[in-house]
């Protein structure tokens, strides 16, 4: 029997950071043996906010190289760039015509990003979740590993799948399940300087996140500067000590030890100890990933070969689903 399908994607915006790694990529690596995996670099999503063309192109290849450096194996998983598979845009249009404005108006990511980019509230930003639904539904995806911030988009994806299946009285789309990283309380790593908001790779203040490509000095500095709470006992208390709790969470995931064990390790120590040790832990953890990244990135034609092969593989399945949908809605096939 063939394995169930897993799909996930990251948009090439900002700097890939430890929150993306913990919330997403780390799980991808873990799941890639048990699922038929597709990992996409979703560049069509990234242009919903303004991007410099040169930076977007460079960053796209950097992110894919980081997928591979983190342990995604292109021999096992399909790795591709979203815009190489035009079926994503085609299905998105069809889904758009069955998505209600009211559904999209409710999306918190749209509200957040509209506030951040008030001079560029474009139709793409509004329709973003529909494109995401197309990404997922094209491949008859069973599982979508994402951070908790994407749960609402996943719910819309499921609603759209049900809507089409009911309307055409057949299983046009598999209804996907989200897979939210459980190791993190609330499914989100929080910003280092403002632990009540989510760590975000497009944050203009780079002290808010640890980039996967940050050098050791920068990592240590960012950890030392991280905002902690009043008091001096290292304990896990999301409501009253969000800063310390966030650092404990990151320490726990990166060390592979449960939070309770981490707290025991820091018994009687000060916040400063936690920050220094966390910095060192992250530096050591990222070192081999960074080394592999620079090796992979050096051979751009090899990287592009992997992406070409990935897009061809993805397209086979994408075309099948799209044709099925087109036939069902009454499009005459060529
Ligand atoms: P941006 O700031 O550029 O809008 P982002 O940092 O939210 O982006 P995305 O490309 O939207 O990153 O998300 C990539 C993946 O990383 C998604 O699965 C998302 O849920 C996950 N992710 C993003 N931020 C966090 C976080 N702070 N904690 C855990 N997972 C996260
Ligand atoms: N919307 C997601 C990125 C994304 C995605 C997807 C994730 C686009 N398409 C399909 C999983 C599956 C985000 O902002 N993190």
mmCIF file of C-alpha atoms and ligand atoms in Angstrom:
data_model
loop_
_atom_site.group_PDB
_atom_site.id
_atom_site.type_symbol
_atom_site.label_atom_id
_atom_site.label_comp_id
_atom_site.label_asym_id
_atom_site.label_seq_id
_atom_site.Cartn_x
_atom_site.Cartn_y
_atom_site.Cartn_z
ATOM 1 C CA UNK A 1 0.000 0.000 0.000
ATOM 2 C CA UNK A 2 1.278 3.456 -0.771
ATOM 3 C CA UNK A 3 2.021 5.837 2.082
ATOM 4 C CA UNK A 4 -0.305 8.739 2.990
ATOM 5 C CA UNK A 5 0.702 12.093 1.544
ATOM 6 C CA UNK A 6 2.222 14.901 3.596
ATOM 7 C CA UNK A 7 2.507 18.458 2.250
ATOM 8 C CA UNK A 8 4.072 21.533 3.781
ATOM 9 C CA UNK A 9 5.573 24.796 2.657
ATOM 10 C CA UNK A 10 7.420 27.884 3.798
ATOM 11 C CA UNK A 11 7.312 31.231 2.064
ATOM 12 C CA UNK A 12 10.642 32.801 1.102
ATOM 13 C CA UNK A 13 10.310 35.974 3.132
ATOM 14 C CA UNK A 14 12.680 37.244 5.831
ATOM 15 C CA UNK A 15 15.324 34.981 7.368
ATOM 16 C CA UNK A 16 14.555 31.341 8.071
ATOM 17 C CA UNK A 17 14.721 31.133 11.866
ATOM 18 C CA UNK A 18 14.557 28.797 14.782
ATOM 19 C CA UNK A 19 10.749 29.110 15.130
ATOM 20 C CA UNK A 20 10.247 27.886 11.554
ATOM 21 C CA UNK A 21 12.694 25.090 12.223
ATOM 22 C CA UNK A 22 11.022 23.940 15.439
ATOM 23 C CA UNK A 23 7.445 24.494 14.252
ATOM 24 C CA UNK A 24 7.949 23.040 10.831
ATOM 25 C CA UNK A 25 11.186 21.699 9.342
ATOM 26 C CA UNK A 26 12.210 19.599 12.345
ATOM 27 C CA UNK A 27 8.914 17.711 12.077
ATOM 28 C CA UNK A 28 9.264 17.330 8.333
ATOM 29 C CA UNK A 29 12.545 15.486 8.846
ATOM 30 C CA UNK A 30 10.968 13.222 11.456
ATOM 31 C CA UNK A 31 7.963 12.370 9.296
ATOM 32 C CA UNK A 32 9.650 11.854 5.964
ATOM 33 C CA UNK A 33 10.020 8.073 6.288
ATOM 34 C CA UNK A 34 6.387 7.448 7.158
ATOM 35 C CA UNK A 35 4.727 9.636 4.530
ATOM 36 C CA UNK A 36 4.975 10.395 0.853
ATOM 37 C CA UNK A 37 6.266 13.927 1.430
ATOM 38 C CA UNK A 38 6.141 17.092 -0.633
ATOM 39 C CA UNK A 39 8.031 20.119 0.680
ATOM 40 C CA UNK A 40 7.467 23.281 -1.251
ATOM 41 C CA UNK A 41 9.074 26.677 -1.278
ATOM 42 C CA UNK A 42 5.912 28.711 -1.668
ATOM 43 C CA UNK A 43 7.148 31.779 -3.519
ATOM 44 C CA UNK A 44 3.665 32.718 -4.819
ATOM 45 C CA UNK A 45 2.634 33.257 -1.206
ATOM 46 C CA UNK A 46 5.678 35.420 -0.520
ATOM 47 C CA UNK A 47 4.717 38.074 -3.088
ATOM 48 C CA UNK A 48 1.567 38.946 -1.151
ATOM 49 C CA UNK A 49 3.902 41.388 0.567
ATOM 50 C CA UNK A 50 6.415 43.465 -1.345
ATOM 51 C CA UNK A 51 9.682 41.655 -2.095
ATOM 52 C CA UNK A 52 12.902 42.801 -3.692
ATOM 53 C CA UNK A 53 13.270 40.587 -6.818
ATOM 54 C CA UNK A 54 16.993 39.907 -6.275
ATOM 55 C CA UNK A 55 16.531 39.096 -2.623
ATOM 56 C CA UNK A 56 13.527 36.872 -3.353
ATOM 57 C CA UNK A 57 15.464 34.823 -5.910
ATOM 58 C CA UNK A 58 18.502 34.385 -3.677
ATOM 59 C CA UNK A 59 16.448 33.645 -0.599
ATOM 60 C CA UNK A 60 14.404 31.012 -2.427
ATOM 61 C CA UNK A 61 17.506 28.954 -3.142
ATOM 62 C CA UNK A 62 18.881 29.624 0.353
ATOM 63 C CA UNK A 63 15.703 28.274 1.945
ATOM 64 C CA UNK A 64 15.674 25.150 -0.206
ATOM 65 C CA UNK A 65 19.343 24.550 0.646
ATOM 66 C CA UNK A 66 18.378 24.906 4.323
ATOM 67 C CA UNK A 67 15.608 22.332 3.906
ATOM 68 C CA UNK A 68 18.228 19.907 2.595
ATOM 69 C CA UNK A 69 20.873 20.894 5.151
ATOM 70 C CA UNK A 70 18.336 20.235 7.928
ATOM 71 C CA UNK A 71 17.866 16.663 6.766
ATOM 72 C CA UNK A 72 15.248 16.673 4.037
ATOM 73 C CA UNK A 73 16.399 13.977 1.638
ATOM 74 C CA UNK A 74 15.419 14.620 -2.004
ATOM 75 C CA UNK A 75 15.705 10.895 -2.697
ATOM 76 C CA UNK A 76 12.823 10.305 -0.280
ATOM 77 C CA UNK A 77 10.837 13.525 -0.508
ATOM 78 C CA UNK A 78 9.678 15.786 -3.303
ATOM 79 C CA UNK A 79 11.245 19.230 -2.922
ATOM 80 C CA UNK A 80 10.039 21.918 -5.303
ATOM 81 C CA UNK A 81 9.250 25.562 -5.899
ATOM 82 C CA UNK A 82 5.541 26.376 -5.989
ATOM 83 C CA UNK A 83 5.664 28.539 -9.134
ATOM 84 C CA UNK A 84 7.219 25.621 -11.079
ATOM 85 C CA UNK A 85 3.885 23.819 -10.816
ATOM 86 C CA UNK A 86 1.276 26.098 -12.435
ATOM 87 C CA UNK A 87 -1.572 23.863 -11.255
ATOM 88 C CA UNK A 88 -1.377 25.627 -7.862
ATOM 89 C CA UNK A 89 -2.577 28.901 -9.368
ATOM 90 C CA UNK A 90 -5.150 27.151 -11.552
ATOM 91 C CA UNK A 91 -6.776 25.259 -8.705
ATOM 92 C CA UNK A 92 -6.601 28.348 -6.493
ATOM 93 C CA UNK A 93 -8.742 30.250 -9.004
ATOM 94 C CA UNK A 94 -11.369 27.526 -9.015
ATOM 95 C CA UNK A 95 -11.392 27.366 -5.202
ATOM 96 C CA UNK A 96 -11.638 31.164 -5.046
ATOM 97 C CA UNK A 97 -14.951 30.940 -6.834
ATOM 98 C CA UNK A 98 -16.321 28.797 -3.994
ATOM 99 C CA UNK A 99 -14.826 30.720 -1.089
ATOM 100 C CA UNK A 100 -16.871 33.409 0.615
ATOM 101 C CA UNK A 101 -15.511 36.875 1.355
ATOM 102 C CA UNK A 102 -16.774 36.440 4.920
ATOM 103 C CA UNK A 103 -14.598 33.360 5.400
ATOM 104 C CA UNK A 104 -11.467 35.199 4.301
ATOM 105 C CA UNK A 105 -12.346 38.303 6.292
ATOM 106 C CA UNK A 106 -12.111 36.293 9.493
ATOM 107 C CA UNK A 107 -8.528 35.169 8.955
ATOM 108 C CA UNK A 108 -6.236 36.486 11.673
ATOM 109 C CA UNK A 109 -3.124 36.331 9.478
ATOM 110 C CA UNK A 110 -4.863 38.633 6.981
ATOM 111 C CA UNK A 111 -5.772 41.045 9.751
ATOM 112 C CA UNK A 112 -2.226 40.996 11.175
ATOM 113 C CA UNK A 113 -0.553 41.442 7.806
ATOM 114 C CA UNK A 114 -3.001 44.172 6.749
ATOM 115 C CA UNK A 115 -1.962 46.103 9.825
ATOM 116 C CA UNK A 116 1.722 45.579 9.119
ATOM 117 C CA UNK A 117 1.420 46.476 5.422
ATOM 118 C CA UNK A 118 -1.321 49.073 5.474
ATOM 119 C CA UNK A 119 -0.182 50.633 2.189
ATOM 120 C CA UNK A 120 -0.311 47.339 0.321
ATOM 121 C CA UNK A 121 -3.474 45.486 1.328
ATOM 122 C CA UNK A 122 -3.711 43.653 -1.995
ATOM 123 C CA UNK A 123 -6.174 41.030 -3.220
ATOM 124 C CA UNK A 124 -3.446 38.365 -3.044
ATOM 125 C CA UNK A 125 -3.030 38.943 0.678
ATOM 126 C CA UNK A 126 -6.769 38.472 1.091
ATOM 127 C CA UNK A 127 -6.881 35.342 -1.085
ATOM 128 C CA UNK A 128 -3.716 33.859 0.390
ATOM 129 C CA UNK A 129 -5.527 31.080 2.344
ATOM 130 C CA UNK A 130 -7.216 29.871 -0.847
ATOM 131 C CA UNK A 131 -3.858 29.411 -2.564
ATOM 132 C CA UNK A 132 -2.714 27.523 0.507
ATOM 133 C CA UNK A 133 -5.778 25.285 0.252
ATOM 134 C CA UNK A 134 -4.916 24.619 -3.400
ATOM 135 C CA UNK A 135 -1.326 23.694 -2.422
ATOM 136 C CA UNK A 136 -2.639 21.094 -0.042
ATOM 137 C CA UNK A 137 -5.654 19.718 -1.911
ATOM 138 C CA UNK A 138 -3.801 19.222 -5.223
ATOM 139 C CA UNK A 139 -1.842 16.337 -3.754
ATOM 140 C CA UNK A 140 -4.641 14.506 -1.895
ATOM 141 C CA UNK A 141 -2.728 15.384 1.247
ATOM 142 C CA UNK A 142 -3.470 13.539 4.489
ATOM 143 C CA UNK A 143 -1.213 15.486 6.859
ATOM 144 C CA UNK A 144 0.017 19.094 7.014
ATOM 145 C CA UNK A 145 2.718 19.839 9.598
ATOM 146 C CA UNK A 146 2.596 23.534 10.482
ATOM 147 C CA UNK A 147 2.897 25.879 13.442
ATOM 148 C CA UNK A 148 -0.259 26.702 15.409
ATOM 149 C CA UNK A 149 -0.623 30.040 13.603
ATOM 150 C CA UNK A 150 -1.733 28.127 10.488
ATOM 151 C CA UNK A 151 -4.571 26.196 12.108
ATOM 152 C CA UNK A 152 -7.222 28.586 10.860
ATOM 153 C CA UNK A 153 -6.002 28.241 7.259
ATOM 154 C CA UNK A 154 -6.124 24.483 7.619
ATOM 155 C CA UNK A 155 -9.723 24.682 8.785
ATOM 156 C CA UNK A 156 -10.652 26.652 5.671
ATOM 157 C CA UNK A 157 -8.840 24.044 3.554
ATOM 158 C CA UNK A 158 -10.887 21.292 5.171
ATOM 159 C CA UNK A 159 -14.130 23.250 4.677
ATOM 160 C CA UNK A 160 -13.341 23.709 0.989
ATOM 161 C CA UNK A 161 -12.572 20.006 0.574
ATOM 162 C CA UNK A 162 -15.903 19.087 2.167
ATOM 163 C CA UNK A 163 -17.710 21.709 0.092
ATOM 164 C CA UNK A 164 -16.450 20.250 -3.192
ATOM 165 C CA UNK A 165 -16.890 16.642 -2.129
ATOM 166 C CA UNK A 166 -20.497 17.306 -1.095
ATOM 167 C CA UNK A 167 -21.324 19.331 -4.148
ATOM 168 C CA UNK A 168 -20.043 16.718 -6.588
ATOM 169 C CA UNK A 169 -20.989 13.753 -4.419
ATOM 170 C CA UNK A 170 -17.582 12.129 -4.677
ATOM 171 C CA UNK A 171 -14.174 12.256 -3.018
ATOM 172 C CA UNK A 172 -12.577 14.858 -5.222
ATOM 173 C CA UNK A 173 -10.280 15.922 -2.400
ATOM 174 C CA UNK A 174 -8.871 14.138 0.608
ATOM 175 C CA UNK A 175 -9.701 16.101 3.761
ATOM 176 C CA UNK A 176 -6.319 16.902 5.366
ATOM 177 C CA UNK A 177 -5.401 16.884 9.059
ATOM 178 C CA UNK A 178 -3.087 19.461 10.613
ATOM 179 C CA UNK A 179 -0.031 18.269 12.536
ATOM 180 C CA UNK A 180 0.878 20.907 15.090
ATOM 181 C CA UNK A 181 4.243 20.616 16.838
ATOM 182 C CA UNK A 182 3.263 19.367 20.270
ATOM 183 C CA UNK A 183 6.603 19.891 21.919
ATOM 184 C CA UNK A 184 5.899 23.617 21.989
ATOM 185 C CA UNK A 185 3.300 24.974 24.371
ATOM 186 C CA UNK A 186 0.693 26.686 22.233
ATOM 187 C CA UNK A 187 2.529 25.455 19.115
ATOM 188 C CA UNK A 188 4.460 28.711 18.779
ATOM 189 C CA UNK A 189 7.944 29.928 19.589
ATOM 190 C CA UNK A 190 7.678 33.493 20.812
ATOM 191 C CA UNK A 191 9.694 36.574 19.938
ATOM 192 C CA UNK A 192 12.884 37.031 21.999
ATOM 193 C CA UNK A 193 12.262 40.702 22.747
ATOM 194 C CA UNK A 194 8.475 40.484 23.044
ATOM 195 C CA UNK A 195 7.582 37.016 24.304
ATOM 196 C CA UNK A 196 3.861 37.728 24.057
ATOM 197 C CA UNK A 197 3.984 37.799 20.245
ATOM 198 C CA UNK A 198 5.082 35.061 17.860
ATOM 199 C CA UNK A 199 8.648 34.846 16.589
ATOM 200 C CA UNK A 200 8.459 35.833 12.943
ATOM 201 C CA UNK A 201 11.102 35.541 10.246
ATOM 202 C CA UNK A 202 10.077 38.837 8.599
ATOM 203 C CA UNK A 203 10.392 40.818 11.813
ATOM 204 C CA UNK A 204 12.270 44.045 11.095
ATOM 205 C CA UNK A 205 13.975 43.716 14.481
ATOM 206 C CA UNK A 206 16.354 40.800 13.938
ATOM 207 C CA UNK A 207 17.012 40.596 17.687
ATOM 208 C CA UNK A 208 13.566 39.037 17.943
ATOM 209 C CA UNK A 209 14.649 35.798 16.315
ATOM 210 C CA UNK A 210 17.610 33.472 15.881
ATOM 211 C CA UNK A 211 18.308 32.949 12.208
ATOM 212 C CA UNK A 212 19.368 29.477 11.120
ATOM 213 C CA UNK A 213 22.357 31.139 9.452
ATOM 214 C CA UNK A 214 23.260 33.512 12.290
ATOM 215 C CA UNK A 215 26.926 33.261 13.280
ATOM 216 C CA UNK A 216 27.846 32.064 16.798
ATOM 217 C CA UNK A 217 28.595 35.549 18.134
ATOM 218 C CA UNK A 218 25.214 36.847 16.975
ATOM 219 C CA UNK A 219 23.374 33.854 18.449
ATOM 220 C CA UNK A 220 25.046 34.275 21.839
ATOM 221 C CA UNK A 221 24.325 38.006 21.797
ATOM 222 C CA UNK A 222 20.667 37.577 20.866
ATOM 223 C CA UNK A 223 20.151 34.998 23.621
ATOM 224 C CA UNK A 224 21.834 37.228 26.202
ATOM 225 C CA UNK A 225 19.624 40.138 25.184
ATOM 226 C CA UNK A 226 16.405 38.097 25.278
ATOM 227 C CA UNK A 227 13.731 39.683 27.418
ATOM 228 C CA UNK A 228 13.120 37.839 30.664
ATOM 229 C CA UNK A 229 10.606 38.478 33.370
ATOM 230 C CA UNK A 230 10.654 39.933 36.850
ATOM 231 C CA UNK A 231 11.786 37.589 39.603
ATOM 232 C CA UNK A 232 14.820 35.333 39.418
ATOM 233 C CA UNK A 233 13.576 31.748 39.652
ATOM 234 C CA UNK A 234 13.819 29.733 36.455
ATOM 235 C CA UNK A 235 10.374 28.186 36.186
ATOM 236 C CA UNK A 236 7.836 27.424 33.478
ATOM 237 C CA UNK A 237 4.866 29.777 33.762
ATOM 238 C CA UNK A 238 3.517 30.986 30.424
ATOM 239 C CA UNK A 239 1.186 33.596 31.936
ATOM 240 C CA UNK A 240 3.517 35.224 34.432
ATOM 241 C CA UNK A 241 6.906 34.386 32.933
ATOM 242 C CA UNK A 242 6.419 34.236 29.161
ATOM 243 C CA UNK A 243 10.056 35.181 28.440
ATOM 244 C CA UNK A 244 11.691 32.526 30.603
ATOM 245 C CA UNK A 245 9.094 29.945 29.543
ATOM 246 C CA UNK A 246 9.873 30.601 25.885
ATOM 247 C CA UNK A 247 13.617 30.148 26.465
ATOM 248 C CA UNK A 248 12.923 26.922 28.370
ATOM 249 C CA UNK A 249 10.798 25.671 25.483
ATOM 250 C CA UNK A 250 13.522 26.362 22.937
ATOM 251 C CA UNK A 251 16.122 24.743 25.216
ATOM 252 C CA UNK A 252 13.908 21.702 25.651
ATOM 253 C CA UNK A 253 13.259 21.171 21.933
ATOM 254 C CA UNK A 254 16.861 21.717 20.894
ATOM 255 C CA UNK A 255 18.319 19.541 23.662
ATOM 256 C CA UNK A 256 15.645 16.874 23.236
ATOM 257 C CA UNK A 257 15.010 16.929 27.012
ATOM 258 C CA UNK A 258 11.605 17.494 28.615
ATOM 259 C CA UNK A 259 11.039 20.945 30.138
ATOM 260 C CA UNK A 260 10.885 19.419 33.649
ATOM 261 C CA UNK A 261 14.414 18.078 33.231
ATOM 262 C CA UNK A 262 15.656 21.414 31.904
ATOM 263 C CA UNK A 263 14.185 23.196 34.934
ATOM 264 C CA UNK A 264 15.937 20.747 37.252
ATOM 265 C CA UNK A 265 19.206 21.389 35.430
ATOM 266 C CA UNK A 266 18.860 25.125 36.099
ATOM 267 C CA UNK A 267 17.766 24.799 39.735
ATOM 268 C CA UNK A 268 19.351 27.511 41.875
ATOM 269 C CA UNK A 269 20.795 29.263 38.803
ATOM 270 C CA UNK A 270 20.034 32.724 37.428
ATOM 271 C CA UNK A 271 18.297 33.813 34.223
ATOM 272 C CA UNK A 272 21.738 34.747 32.881
ATOM 273 C CA UNK A 273 22.901 31.119 33.093
ATOM 274 C CA UNK A 274 19.914 29.966 31.091
ATOM 275 C CA UNK A 275 20.590 32.560 28.393
ATOM 276 C CA UNK A 276 24.288 31.720 28.073
ATOM 277 C CA UNK A 277 23.748 27.950 28.023
ATOM 278 C CA UNK A 278 20.875 28.267 25.583
ATOM 279 C CA UNK A 279 23.066 30.322 23.245
ATOM 280 C CA UNK A 280 25.832 27.720 23.365
ATOM 281 C CA UNK A 281 23.381 24.889 22.834
ATOM 282 C CA UNK A 282 21.932 26.562 19.730
ATOM 283 C CA UNK A 283 25.382 27.376 18.321
ATOM 284 C CA UNK A 284 26.418 23.705 18.606
ATOM 285 C CA UNK A 285 23.108 22.481 17.206
ATOM 286 C CA UNK A 286 23.177 24.748 14.174
ATOM 287 C CA UNK A 287 26.890 24.293 13.348
ATOM 288 C CA UNK A 288 26.524 21.090 11.266
ATOM 289 C CA UNK A 289 23.367 22.425 9.570
ATOM 290 C CA UNK A 290 25.212 25.603 8.593
ATOM 291 C CA UNK A 291 28.205 23.647 7.333
ATOM 292 C CA UNK A 292 25.997 21.467 5.129
ATOM 293 C CA UNK A 293 24.126 24.558 3.952
ATOM 294 C CA UNK A 294 27.288 26.218 2.609
ATOM 295 C CA UNK A 295 28.338 22.993 0.866
ATOM 296 C CA UNK A 296 24.936 22.565 -0.801
ATOM 297 C CA UNK A 297 24.632 26.235 -1.720
ATOM 298 C CA UNK A 298 27.973 26.193 -3.499
ATOM 299 C CA UNK A 299 26.660 23.886 -6.233
ATOM 300 C CA UNK A 300 23.702 25.823 -7.592
ATOM 301 C CA UNK A 301 23.216 23.678 -10.677
ATOM 302 C CA UNK A 302 22.875 20.570 -8.511
ATOM 303 C CA UNK A 303 20.333 22.388 -6.348
ATOM 304 C CA UNK A 304 18.367 23.485 -9.397
ATOM 305 C CA UNK A 305 18.455 19.904 -10.710
ATOM 306 C CA UNK A 306 16.826 18.686 -7.489
ATOM 307 C CA UNK A 307 14.133 21.358 -7.845
ATOM 308 C CA UNK A 308 13.466 20.497 -11.489
ATOM 309 C CA UNK A 309 13.060 16.832 -10.679
ATOM 310 C CA UNK A 310 10.846 17.734 -7.700
ATOM 311 C CA UNK A 311 8.562 19.905 -9.816
ATOM 312 C CA UNK A 312 8.189 17.136 -12.408
ATOM 313 C CA UNK A 313 7.204 14.642 -9.718
ATOM 314 C CA UNK A 314 4.798 17.068 -8.053
ATOM 315 C CA UNK A 315 3.205 17.984 -11.361
ATOM 316 C CA UNK A 316 2.187 14.427 -12.167
ATOM 317 C CA UNK A 317 -0.112 14.291 -9.148
ATOM 318 C CA UNK A 318 -1.168 17.936 -9.418
ATOM 319 C CA UNK A 319 -2.348 17.476 -13.002
ATOM 320 C CA UNK A 320 -4.408 14.437 -12.059
ATOM 321 C CA UNK A 321 -6.308 16.274 -9.323
ATOM 322 C CA UNK A 322 -6.758 19.440 -11.357
ATOM 323 C CA UNK A 323 -8.168 17.554 -14.357
ATOM 324 C CA UNK A 324 -10.570 15.702 -12.116
ATOM 325 C CA UNK A 325 -11.786 18.987 -10.653
ATOM 326 C CA UNK A 326 -12.018 20.645 -14.059
ATOM 327 C CA UNK A 327 -14.096 17.773 -15.412
ATOM 328 C CA UNK A 328 -16.390 17.866 -12.388
ATOM 329 C CA UNK A 329 -17.132 21.569 -12.684
ATOM 330 C CA UNK A 330 -17.838 21.355 -16.410
ATOM 331 C CA UNK A 331 -14.631 22.610 -17.991
ATOM 332 C CA UNK A 332 -14.108 20.970 -21.386
ATOM 333 C CA UNK A 333 -10.682 19.342 -21.341
ATOM 334 C CA UNK A 334 -8.465 19.947 -24.389
HETATM 335 P P1 LIG B 1 6.660 35.718 7.939
HETATM 336 O O1 LIG B 1 7.139 36.394 9.186
HETATM 337 O O2 LIG B 1 7.637 35.830 6.832
HETATM 338 O O3 LIG B 1 5.267 36.016 7.575
HETATM 339 P P2 LIG B 1 6.657 33.230 9.416
HETATM 340 O O4 LIG B 1 7.873 33.351 10.263
HETATM 341 O O5 LIG B 1 5.342 33.235 10.088
HETATM 342 O O6 LIG B 1 6.680 34.210 8.186
HETATM 343 P P3 LIG B 1 5.958 31.229 7.507
HETATM 344 O O7 LIG B 1 6.630 31.116 6.192
HETATM 345 O O8 LIG B 1 4.633 31.900 7.523
HETATM 346 O O9 LIG B 1 6.861 31.910 8.610
HETATM 347 O O10 LIG B 1 5.835 29.832 8.155
HETATM 348 C C1 LIG B 1 6.634 28.727 7.907
HETATM 349 C C2 LIG B 1 6.321 27.650 8.897
HETATM 350 O O11 LIG B 1 6.894 27.974 10.161
HETATM 351 C C3 LIG B 1 4.824 27.468 9.150
HETATM 352 O O12 LIG B 1 4.552 26.112 9.318
HETATM 353 C C4 LIG B 1 4.597 28.199 10.416
HETATM 354 O O13 LIG B 1 3.484 27.717 11.125
HETATM 355 C C5 LIG B 1 5.890 27.929 11.161
HETATM 356 N N1 LIG B 1 6.175 28.977 12.117
HETATM 357 C C6 LIG B 1 6.331 30.296 11.845
HETATM 358 N N2 LIG B 1 6.588 30.982 12.959
HETATM 359 C C7 LIG B 1 6.595 30.076 13.976
HETATM 360 C C8 LIG B 1 6.786 30.171 15.394
HETATM 361 N N3 LIG B 1 7.035 31.332 15.961
HETATM 362 N N4 LIG B 1 6.710 29.045 16.125
HETATM 363 C C9 LIG B 1 6.459 27.858 15.536
HETATM 364 N N5 LIG B 1 6.258 27.706 14.208
HETATM 365 C C10 LIG B 1 6.324 28.783 13.438
HETATM 366 N N1 LIG B 2 0.689 29.773 4.955
HETATM 367 C C1 LIG B 2 1.859 29.101 5.423
HETATM 368 C C2 LIG B 2 2.799 28.717 4.336
HETATM 369 C C3 LIG B 2 2.124 27.770 3.433
HETATM 370 C C4 LIG B 2 1.817 26.400 3.715
HETATM 371 C C5 LIG B 2 1.165 25.917 2.548
HETATM 372 C C6 LIG B 2 2.031 25.575 4.797
HETATM 373 C C7 LIG B 2 1.655 28.036 2.204
HETATM 374 N N2 LIG B 2 1.089 26.926 1.654
HETATM 375 C C8 LIG B 2 0.692 24.616 2.489
HETATM 376 C C9 LIG B 2 1.559 24.266 4.716
HETATM 377 C C10 LIG B 2 0.898 23.791 3.588
HETATM 378 C C11 LIG B 2 2.508 30.034 6.400
HETATM 379 O O1 LIG B 2 2.345 31.192 6.352
HETATM 380 N N3 LIG B 2 3.221 29.509 7.281
#
